[in-house]
Amino acid sequence: IITDGYSVHHSNVVKEYLETTNERVKMFFLPTYSPHLNPVELVWHNIKAQGVARYLIRSVEELKIKATQLLESLKRMPEKVRAFFKEESVQYAA
C-alpha cells in the first residue's frame, strides 16, 4: 500500500493488522508534502476535473452520490487506471 504520512496510517490498529498479513501487505510511505508522487491523486484529479466539476452539486449528499458513480465508472475502465501509472511522477509504483 502506498500512502502518505497521515497519522492514522501509522496507528497501532494499522500496525496490528499488518502483523496479521504475514508480510503479504506492506506499507510504503511517501515523503511529506509529496502528493505528486501519490497515484491516487491522479484518480482524484480525474474525478474532479472530468466529473464532479461538470455538474451542479447542491449538497454533500449529491457530491457523495456523484463521486461514487464516477469511481464506479472508473473501475470499469482499467486501461484508464493503467494510464495514470504512465505519468512520470508515479512510474515508480507501476
Tab-separated table of C-alpha atoms in Angstrom:
chain	number	residue	atom	x	y	z
A	1	ILE	CA	0.000	0.000	0.000
A	2	ILE	CA	1.412	3.385	-0.992
A	3	THR	CA	0.297	6.052	1.446
A	4	ASP	CA	1.127	9.449	2.808
A	5	GLY	CA	2.281	10.187	6.319
A	6	TYR	CA	-1.160	10.844	7.765
A	7	SER	CA	-1.019	9.821	11.426
A	8	VAL	CA	-3.841	7.269	11.065
A	9	HIS	CA	-1.656	5.291	8.667
A	10	HIS	CA	0.903	4.872	11.468
A	11	SER	CA	-1.653	3.918	14.135
A	12	ASN	CA	-1.446	0.822	16.303
A	13	VAL	CA	-4.575	-0.567	14.651
A	14	VAL	CA	-2.852	-0.468	11.257
A	15	LYS	CA	0.367	-1.947	12.651
A	16	GLU	CA	-1.567	-4.748	14.342
A	17	TYR	CA	-3.430	-5.520	11.127
A	18	LEU	CA	-0.208	-5.619	9.104
A	19	GLU	CA	1.207	-8.156	11.572
A	20	THR	CA	-1.695	-10.483	10.723
A	21	THR	CA	-0.925	-10.463	6.980
A	22	ASN	CA	2.328	-12.460	7.198
A	23	GLU	CA	4.031	-9.697	5.189
A	24	ARG	CA	1.647	-10.131	2.240
A	25	VAL	CA	0.650	-6.490	2.758
A	26	LYS	CA	3.301	-3.823	3.160
A	27	MET	CA	3.055	-0.092	3.640
A	28	PHE	CA	5.217	2.274	1.625
A	29	PHE	CA	5.209	5.807	2.962
A	30	LEU	CA	5.659	8.782	0.685
A	31	PRO	CA	7.788	11.736	1.744
A	32	THR	CA	5.993	14.597	3.488
A	33	TYR	CA	4.196	17.032	1.170
A	34	SER	CA	4.551	14.932	-1.965
A	35	PRO	CA	1.070	14.480	-3.446
A	36	HIS	CA	2.638	14.445	-6.920
A	37	LEU	CA	4.132	11.041	-6.031
A	38	ASN	CA	0.827	9.528	-4.916
A	39	PRO	CA	-1.019	7.656	-7.699
A	40	VAL	CA	-4.385	8.133	-6.003
A	41	GLU	CA	-4.061	11.885	-6.513
A	42	LEU	CA	-4.365	11.254	-10.259
A	43	VAL	CA	-7.630	9.434	-9.611
A	44	TRP	CA	-8.976	12.308	-7.511
A	45	HIS	CA	-7.891	14.821	-10.148
A	46	ASN	CA	-9.730	12.822	-12.794
A	47	ILE	CA	-12.863	12.542	-10.662
A	48	LYS	CA	-12.831	16.283	-10.009
A	49	ALA	CA	-11.878	17.556	-13.463
A	50	GLN	CA	-13.741	15.055	-15.618
A	51	GLY	CA	-16.686	14.524	-13.344
A	52	VAL	CA	-17.719	16.488	-10.313
A	53	ALA	CA	-16.698	19.865	-11.751
A	54	ARG	CA	-19.069	19.309	-14.683
A	55	TYR	CA	-22.182	19.034	-12.518
A	56	LEU	CA	-24.129	21.420	-10.373
A	57	ILE	CA	-23.761	19.877	-6.923
A	58	ARG	CA	-26.176	21.304	-4.370
A	59	SER	CA	-25.457	19.228	-1.278
A	60	VAL	CA	-22.895	16.996	0.366
A	61	GLU	CA	-25.176	14.041	-0.348
A	62	GLU	CA	-25.229	14.864	-4.083
A	63	LEU	CA	-21.439	15.133	-4.018
A	64	LYS	CA	-21.135	11.698	-2.395
A	65	ILE	CA	-23.500	10.154	-4.928
A	66	LYS	CA	-21.767	11.702	-7.943
A	67	ALA	CA	-18.249	10.870	-6.689
A	68	THR	CA	-19.305	7.264	-6.028
A	69	GLN	CA	-20.816	6.994	-9.509
A	70	LEU	CA	-17.632	8.352	-11.069
A	71	LEU	CA	-15.416	5.977	-9.088
A	72	GLU	CA	-17.621	3.031	-10.068
A	73	SER	CA	-17.377	4.119	-13.697
A	74	LEU	CA	-13.593	4.372	-13.445
A	75	LYS	CA	-13.447	0.806	-12.090
A	76	ARG	CA	-14.860	-0.356	-15.412
A	77	MET	CA	-12.005	1.339	-17.316
A	78	PRO	CA	-8.813	-0.498	-16.331
A	79	GLU	CA	-6.951	0.954	-19.320
A	80	LYS	CA	-7.570	4.443	-17.981
A	81	VAL	CA	-6.377	3.465	-14.495
A	82	ARG	CA	-3.233	1.905	-16.001
A	83	ALA	CA	-2.623	5.163	-17.881
A	84	PHE	CA	-2.354	7.007	-14.570
A	85	PHE	CA	0.748	4.947	-13.807
A	86	LYS	CA	2.407	6.127	-17.019
A	87	GLU	CA	2.729	9.599	-15.532
A	88	GLU	CA	6.419	10.202	-14.888
A	89	SER	CA	5.955	11.130	-11.234
A	90	VAL	CA	4.301	7.806	-10.334
A	91	GLN	CA	6.057	5.352	-12.640
A	92	TYR	CA	7.901	4.011	-9.594
A	93	ALA	CA	4.604	2.402	-8.494
A	94	ALA	CA	3.794	0.725	-11.810
